[in-house]
Amino acid sequence: SFVAGGTARDANGNGNATNNKVTISDSEVYKTGDTGVWGGIVHGSGDAVENEVIVNDTFINKVYIVGGHSSYGDATDNKVTINGESTVVDGEVFGGREQYGEGTANNNIVTINAGTIKGVVYGGAGSESASAKTTASDGNIVNLNGGTIENMVYGGHTGSRSKDAPIGTTNNTVNISGETVLTNASLIGGNVADSVGNTLNIGEDWKKSIKSVQKFNTVNFAKGSAVTVTNGMSLGTGATINLAD
């Protein structure tokens, strides 16, 4: 399946995908070839901005979900929202994604309210291309309000293999609240070693276990919250842990 709210591709590699929206409800989506659900997708150098995917009570098998995707431009201010107790997502989830290393994936949001998420979740994901010129994944947000998360959750991620490419994952945020189950989940603020400004907020009265917590610079505990980390915590250099009064 290939589903996109808007697609930009012209002969010169220009064009933006802006303000597109896909809603999938009470459905089943299966992998067939190069499969994905995009709010907006840009195949050239244009930007993917303010696109959105909403999933309600749907089974998704080996299919990735992307709010906004740009091959060579910026993916900015895109959203993915997942609802419904019966929802199962067995595929990667991206708020925003930049693919080839000439743009950024900044200020995107993933919100999970219910369901079971088996794939890796990225608030924003920059390029992993070996030829990337620059790549960044900054200011993204992942809201975990409910459901069961069974894999890694990145506020921001970038993995350029080019030694010359400046990379960064800064000022990303992961928020935990409600009845979210994270027993098998690993939470990562930003995957780059010297990331700064990444924050984990643990909501009021949330008292559960998390598999691992990594590369956050600030961890905030709201009133009545408590966390058991079963497989290790590795925070950023000079990290701050704030406890509510």
Short mmCIF file of C-alpha atoms in Angstrom, two decimals:
data_model
loop_
_atom_site.label_atom_id
_atom_site.label_comp_id
_atom_site.label_asym_id
_atom_site.label_seq_id
_atom_site.Cartn_x
_atom_site.Cartn_y
_atom_site.Cartn_z
CA SER A 1 0.00 0.00 0.00
CA PHE A 2 1.14 3.55 -0.82
CA VAL A 3 -0.98 6.27 0.73
CA ALA A 4 -0.10 9.99 0.66
CA GLY A 5 -2.15 13.07 1.41
CA GLY A 6 0.03 15.07 -0.98
CA THR A 7 3.02 14.33 -3.23
CA ALA A 8 5.44 16.83 -4.78
CA ARG A 9 7.63 15.78 -7.70
CA ASP A 10 8.37 17.82 -10.80
CA ALA A 11 10.98 17.69 -13.56
CA ASN A 12 13.27 20.10 -11.72
CA GLY A 13 13.01 18.45 -8.32
CA ASN A 14 11.12 21.38 -6.84
CA GLY A 15 7.75 21.68 -5.13
CA ASN A 16 6.55 21.52 -1.53
CA ALA A 17 4.04 19.31 0.27
CA THR A 18 2.12 21.49 2.72
CA ASN A 19 -0.98 21.11 4.91
CA ASN A 20 -1.95 17.64 3.74
CA LYS A 21 -3.78 15.15 5.96
CA VAL A 22 -4.43 11.40 5.92
CA THR A 23 -6.85 9.71 8.32
CA ILE A 24 -7.11 5.91 8.45
CA SER A 25 -9.86 4.37 10.59
CA ASP A 26 -11.09 0.83 11.22
CA SER A 27 -8.81 -0.61 8.54
CA GLU A 28 -6.02 -3.09 7.84
CA VAL A 29 -2.89 -1.97 5.98
CA TYR A 30 -0.34 -4.53 4.73
CA LYS A 31 3.09 -4.26 3.14
CA THR A 32 3.27 -4.57 -0.64
CA GLY A 33 6.63 -3.44 -2.02
CA ASP A 34 7.89 -0.02 -0.87
CA THR A 35 5.06 0.66 1.50
CA GLY A 36 4.20 3.68 3.59
CA VAL A 37 1.56 6.11 4.75
CA TRP A 38 2.59 9.76 4.37
CA GLY A 39 0.76 12.93 5.25
CA GLY A 40 2.95 14.67 2.67
CA ILE A 41 5.96 13.45 0.68
CA VAL A 42 8.48 15.45 -1.38
CA HIS A 43 10.71 13.53 -3.80
CA GLY A 44 12.94 16.51 -4.64
CA SER A 45 14.44 19.50 -2.84
CA GLY A 46 11.20 21.02 -1.62
CA ASP A 47 9.95 21.04 1.97
CA ALA A 48 7.33 18.93 3.74
CA VAL A 49 5.55 21.26 6.16
CA GLU A 50 2.51 20.87 8.45
CA ASN A 51 1.37 17.53 7.10
CA GLU A 52 -0.46 15.03 9.29
CA VAL A 53 -1.37 11.35 9.61
CA ILE A 54 -4.07 10.15 12.03
CA VAL A 55 -4.57 6.44 12.71
CA ASN A 56 -7.71 5.19 14.48
CA ASP A 57 -8.38 1.54 15.44
CA THR A 58 -6.31 0.16 12.57
CA PHE A 59 -3.96 -2.81 12.09
CA ILE A 60 -0.76 -1.83 10.25
CA ASN A 61 1.62 -4.61 9.22
CA LYS A 62 5.23 -3.83 8.14
CA VAL A 63 4.25 -0.37 6.92
CA TYR A 64 5.89 2.85 8.04
CA ILE A 65 3.94 5.98 8.96
CA VAL A 66 5.37 9.43 8.23
CA GLY A 67 3.78 12.79 8.96
CA GLY A 68 5.99 14.60 6.46
CA HIS A 69 8.93 13.39 4.33
CA SER A 70 11.41 15.29 2.17
CA SER A 71 14.16 13.68 0.13
CA TYR A 72 16.47 16.73 -0.04
CA GLY A 73 14.63 19.54 1.78
CA ASP A 74 13.26 20.14 5.26
CA ALA A 75 10.56 18.15 7.08
CA THR A 76 9.09 20.62 9.56
CA ASP A 77 6.02 20.89 11.81
CA ASN A 78 4.52 17.58 10.73
CA LYS A 79 2.40 15.33 12.97
CA VAL A 80 1.41 11.71 13.50
CA THR A 81 -1.37 10.82 15.97
CA ILE A 82 -2.28 7.23 16.87
CA ASN A 83 -5.58 6.44 18.60
CA GLY A 84 -7.69 3.41 19.45
CA GLU A 85 -7.22 0.50 21.82
CA SER A 86 -7.40 -1.96 18.92
CA THR A 87 -4.68 -0.22 16.91
CA VAL A 88 -1.51 -2.24 16.21
CA VAL A 89 1.39 -0.60 14.37
CA ASP A 90 4.07 -3.07 13.30
CA GLY A 91 6.24 -0.56 11.48
CA GLU A 92 8.32 2.57 12.05
CA VAL A 93 6.62 5.85 12.95
CA PHE A 94 8.13 9.23 11.99
CA GLY A 95 6.74 12.64 12.85
CA GLY A 96 9.03 14.06 10.16
CA ARG A 97 11.78 12.55 8.04
CA GLU A 98 14.57 14.00 5.87
CA GLN A 99 16.18 11.32 3.75
CA TYR A 100 19.39 12.28 1.93
CA GLY A 101 21.18 14.87 4.02
CA GLU A 102 20.53 18.28 2.49
CA GLY A 103 17.83 19.36 4.92
CA THR A 104 16.54 18.89 8.45
CA ALA A 105 13.76 17.15 10.37
CA ASN A 106 12.79 19.72 13.00
CA ASN A 107 9.75 20.55 15.17
CA ASN A 108 7.71 17.47 14.32
CA ILE A 109 5.33 15.70 16.73
CA VAL A 110 4.28 12.10 17.31
CA THR A 111 1.39 11.52 19.75
CA ILE A 112 0.39 8.03 20.83
CA ASN A 113 -2.86 7.90 22.77
CA ALA A 114 -3.64 4.17 22.62
CA GLY A 115 -2.83 0.91 20.86
CA THR A 116 0.25 -1.31 20.57
CA ILE A 117 3.33 0.08 18.81
CA LYS A 118 5.84 -2.57 17.76
CA GLY A 119 8.06 -0.43 15.50
CA VAL A 120 10.62 2.25 16.35
CA VAL A 121 9.15 5.72 16.96
CA TYR A 122 10.95 8.91 15.86
CA GLY A 123 9.76 12.42 16.67
CA GLY A 124 12.05 13.52 13.84
CA ALA A 125 14.66 11.65 11.81
CA GLY A 126 17.46 13.20 9.78
CA SER A 127 19.47 11.53 7.05
CA GLU A 128 21.57 8.40 7.43
CA SER A 129 23.12 8.84 3.99
CA ALA A 130 26.87 8.35 3.59
CA SER A 131 26.92 11.39 1.27
CA ALA A 132 24.97 13.71 3.57
CA LYS A 133 26.08 17.36 3.54
CA THR A 134 24.24 18.27 6.73
CA THR A 135 21.56 16.67 8.82
CA ALA A 136 19.74 17.62 11.99
CA SER A 137 16.78 16.49 14.02
CA ASP A 138 15.95 19.22 16.52
CA GLY A 139 12.97 20.41 18.53
CA ASN A 140 10.83 17.33 17.96
CA ILE A 141 8.27 16.00 20.46
CA VAL A 142 6.96 12.51 21.24
CA ASN A 143 3.87 12.37 23.46
CA LEU A 144 3.23 8.96 25.03
CA ASN A 145 -0.24 9.38 26.50
CA GLY A 146 -1.38 5.76 26.43
CA GLY A 147 -0.97 2.38 24.80
CA THR A 148 1.88 -0.12 24.88
CA ILE A 149 5.25 0.74 23.33
CA GLU A 150 7.45 -2.26 22.56
CA ASN A 151 10.49 -0.75 20.84
CA MET A 152 12.79 2.28 20.86
CA VAL A 153 11.46 5.84 21.03
CA TYR A 154 13.70 8.67 19.79
CA GLY A 155 12.91 12.32 20.38
CA GLY A 156 15.33 13.04 17.55
CA HIS A 157 17.54 10.79 15.45
CA THR A 158 20.13 11.30 12.78
CA GLY A 159 22.80 8.92 11.61
CA SER A 160 24.85 10.36 8.77
CA ARG A 161 27.84 8.19 7.98
CA SER A 162 29.67 11.10 6.33
CA LYS A 163 32.57 12.30 8.51
CA ASP A 164 32.24 15.80 7.04
CA ALA A 165 28.54 16.29 7.69
CA PRO A 166 27.58 18.41 10.72
CA ILE A 167 24.94 16.50 12.60
CA GLY A 168 22.84 17.18 15.65
CA THR A 169 19.89 16.02 17.73
CA THR A 170 19.08 18.85 20.15
CA ASN A 171 16.12 20.16 22.14
CA ASN A 172 13.92 17.12 21.56
CA THR A 173 11.30 16.11 24.15
CA VAL A 174 9.61 12.87 25.19
CA ASN A 175 6.52 13.20 27.42
CA ILE A 176 5.00 10.28 29.37
CA SER A 177 1.52 10.35 30.87
CA GLY A 178 -1.66 8.34 31.42
CA GLU A 179 -1.50 4.55 31.43
CA THR A 180 1.33 4.20 28.91
CA VAL A 181 3.14 0.86 29.20
CA LEU A 182 6.89 1.06 28.55
CA THR A 183 8.14 -2.19 30.06
CA ASN A 184 9.87 -3.18 26.80
CA ALA A 185 10.61 0.32 25.52
CA SER A 186 13.90 2.21 25.33
CA LEU A 187 13.60 6.00 25.42
CA ILE A 188 16.36 8.07 23.75
CA GLY A 189 16.40 11.86 23.70
CA GLY A 190 18.80 12.20 20.78
CA ASN A 191 21.09 9.54 19.40
CA VAL A 192 24.12 11.79 18.75
CA ALA A 193 26.70 11.48 21.54
CA ASP A 194 27.07 15.22 22.29
CA SER A 195 23.35 16.07 22.02
CA VAL A 196 22.12 18.89 24.26
CA GLY A 197 18.75 20.14 25.43
CA ASN A 198 16.89 16.83 25.20
CA THR A 199 14.21 16.41 27.89
CA LEU A 200 12.19 13.56 29.37
CA ASN A 201 9.02 14.60 31.23
CA ILE A 202 7.34 12.00 33.43
CA GLY A 203 3.73 12.88 34.15
CA GLU A 204 1.88 13.15 37.41
CA ASP A 205 1.35 9.83 39.23
CA TRP A 206 2.96 7.78 36.44
CA LYS A 207 4.54 4.84 38.27
CA LYS A 208 5.76 2.12 35.95
CA SER A 209 8.90 0.53 34.53
CA ILE A 210 10.93 1.46 31.45
CA LYS A 211 13.45 -0.85 29.82
CA SER A 212 16.11 1.86 29.34
CA VAL A 213 16.57 5.63 29.32
CA GLN A 214 19.40 7.19 27.27
CA LYS A 215 20.86 10.51 26.18
CA PHE A 216 18.54 12.94 27.92
CA ASN A 217 20.00 16.11 29.39
CA THR A 218 17.05 16.83 31.68
CA VAL A 219 14.59 14.44 33.36
CA ASN A 220 11.58 16.02 35.09
CA PHE A 221 9.44 14.03 37.53
CA ALA A 222 5.95 15.41 38.17
CA LYS A 223 4.20 15.01 41.51
CA GLY A 224 3.66 11.39 42.52
CA SER A 225 5.65 9.90 39.64
CA ALA A 226 8.23 7.13 39.96
CA VAL A 227 10.18 5.05 37.44
CA THR A 228 11.98 1.72 37.58
CA VAL A 229 14.58 1.37 34.80
CA THR A 230 15.24 -2.32 34.26
CA ASN A 231 18.09 -2.29 31.75
CA GLY A 232 20.15 0.79 32.50
CA MET A 233 20.07 4.58 32.40
CA SER A 234 22.72 6.55 30.52
CA LEU A 235 22.06 10.29 30.53
CA GLY A 236 23.99 13.06 28.85
CA THR A 237 27.02 14.73 30.42
CA GLY A 238 25.95 17.08 33.22
CA ALA A 239 22.36 15.84 33.08
CA THR A 240 19.84 17.27 35.55
CA ILE A 241 17.10 15.30 37.32
CA ASN A 242 14.32 17.44 38.77
CA LEU A 243 11.92 16.07 41.39
CA ALA A 244 8.55 17.66 42.09
CA ASP A 245 7.98 19.07 45.58
#
